[in-house]
PDB file of C-alpha atoms in Angstrom:
ATOM      1  CA  MET G1182       0.000   0.000   0.000  1.00 68.00           C
ATOM      2  CA  ILE G1183       1.392   3.365  -1.037  1.00 67.00           C
ATOM      3  CA  SER G1184       0.220   6.190   1.123  1.00 74.00           C
ATOM      4  CA  PRO G1185       0.694   9.628  -0.408  1.00 73.00           C
ATOM      5  CA  SER G1186       1.760  12.598   1.674  1.00 79.00           C
ATOM      6  CA  ALA G1187      -0.671  15.141   3.094  1.00 86.00           C
ATOM      7  CA  GLY G1188      -0.116  17.694   0.297  1.00 86.00           C
ATOM      8  CA  THR G1189      -0.829  15.269  -2.544  1.00 88.00           C
ATOM      9  CA  ARG G1190      -3.547  16.284  -5.005  1.00 91.00           C
ATOM     10  CA  VAL G1191      -5.784  13.861  -6.887  1.00 91.00           C
ATOM     11  CA  TRP G1192      -6.434  14.741 -10.539  1.00 91.00           C
ATOM     12  CA  LEU G1193      -9.350  12.986 -12.274  1.00 90.00           C
ATOM     13  CA  ALA G1194      -9.083  12.959 -16.062  1.00 86.00           C
ATOM     14  CA  ALA G1195     -12.404  14.031 -17.585  1.00 83.00           C
ATOM     15  CA  GLY G1196     -13.881  11.700 -20.181  1.00 83.00           C
ATOM     16  CA  THR G1197     -12.626   8.262 -21.070  1.00 84.00           C
ATOM     17  CA  THR G1198      -9.111   7.009 -21.645  1.00 87.00           C
ATOM     18  CA  ASP G1199      -7.905   4.231 -23.909  1.00 88.00           C
ATOM     19  CA  MET G1200      -6.929   1.585 -21.352  1.00 89.00           C
ATOM     20  CA  ARG G1201      -4.465   0.046 -23.816  1.00 91.00           C
ATOM     21  CA  ARG G1202      -2.134   2.980 -23.097  1.00 89.00           C
ATOM     22  CA  GLY G1203       0.852   2.233 -20.963  1.00 90.00           C
ATOM     23  CA  PHE G1204       2.159   4.446 -18.226  1.00 88.00           C
ATOM     24  CA  ASP G1205       4.403   6.327 -20.665  1.00 93.00           C
ATOM     25  CA  GLY G1206       1.362   7.247 -22.763  1.00 93.00           C
ATOM     26  CA  LEU G1207      -0.573   8.300 -19.687  1.00 92.00           C
ATOM     27  CA  ALA G1208       2.353  10.446 -18.514  1.00 93.00           C
ATOM     28  CA  ARG G1209       2.408  12.114 -21.929  1.00 93.00           C
ATOM     29  CA  GLN G1210      -1.334  12.781 -21.623  1.00 90.00           C
ATOM     30  CA  VAL G1211      -0.791  14.372 -18.201  1.00 92.00           C
ATOM     31  CA  GLN G1212       1.800  16.709 -19.694  1.00 93.00           C
ATOM     32  CA  GLN G1213      -0.069  17.640 -22.870  1.00 90.00           C
ATOM     33  CA  VAL G1214      -3.716  17.703 -21.797  1.00 87.00           C
ATOM     34  CA  LEU G1215      -3.568  18.624 -18.129  1.00 86.00           C
ATOM     35  CA  GLY G1216      -0.401  20.698 -18.345  1.00 91.00           C
ATOM     36  CA  GLN G1217       0.946  19.055 -15.198  1.00 92.00           C
ATOM     37  CA  ASP G1218       4.189  17.287 -14.317  1.00 93.00           C
ATOM     38  CA  PRO G1219       3.619  13.511 -14.011  1.00 92.00           C
ATOM     39  CA  PHE G1220       6.647  13.316 -11.692  1.00 92.00           C
ATOM     40  CA  SER G1221       5.172  15.801  -9.194  1.00 90.00           C
ATOM     41  CA  GLY G1222       3.996  13.147  -6.727  1.00 87.00           C
ATOM     42  CA  HIS G1223       0.295  13.835  -7.352  1.00 92.00           C
ATOM     43  CA  LEU G1224      -2.197  11.093  -8.233  1.00 93.00           C
ATOM     44  CA  PHE G1225      -3.609  11.093 -11.770  1.00 94.00           C
ATOM     45  CA  VAL G1226      -6.678   8.872 -12.225  1.00 93.00           C
ATOM     46  CA  PHE G1227      -7.938   7.690 -15.625  1.00 93.00           C
ATOM     47  CA  ARG G1228     -11.086   5.661 -16.289  1.00 91.00           C
ATOM     48  CA  GLY G1229     -12.046   3.335 -19.111  1.00 88.00           C
ATOM     49  CA  ARG G1230     -14.979   3.703 -21.480  1.00 89.00           C
ATOM     50  CA  ARG G1231     -17.319   1.396 -19.564  1.00 87.00           C
ATOM     51  CA  GLY G1232     -16.289   2.869 -16.229  1.00 83.00           C
ATOM     52  CA  ASP G1233     -15.290  -0.470 -14.755  1.00 87.00           C
ATOM     53  CA  LEU G1234     -11.512   0.031 -15.156  1.00 89.00           C
ATOM     54  CA  ALA G1235      -9.261   2.691 -13.693  1.00 91.00           C
ATOM     55  CA  LYS G1236      -5.532   3.394 -13.852  1.00 93.00           C
ATOM     56  CA  VAL G1237      -3.729   5.568 -11.360  1.00 92.00           C
ATOM     57  CA  LEU G1238      -0.446   7.237 -12.261  1.00 91.00           C
ATOM     58  CA  PHE G1239       1.714   8.056  -9.232  1.00 90.00           C
ATOM     59  CA  TRP G1240       5.433   8.801  -9.041  1.00 88.00           C
ATOM     60  CA  ASP G1241       6.917   8.088  -5.637  1.00 80.00           C
ATOM     61  CA  GLY G1242      10.494   8.951  -6.502  1.00 78.00           C
TER      62      GLY G1242
END
């Protein structure tokens, strides 16, 4: 279990995400679409089309 620090923000990506993307593709989406740094230590949550799958991108250093 990874427990993020108290100042960690949770970003929810609006819309659906292609769940075939790997973590490199999701990190690129964080940079280009959200304009955030994927290595910031924040949680980035992506959901699949049906809503039954989720991927969380988190860099713990």
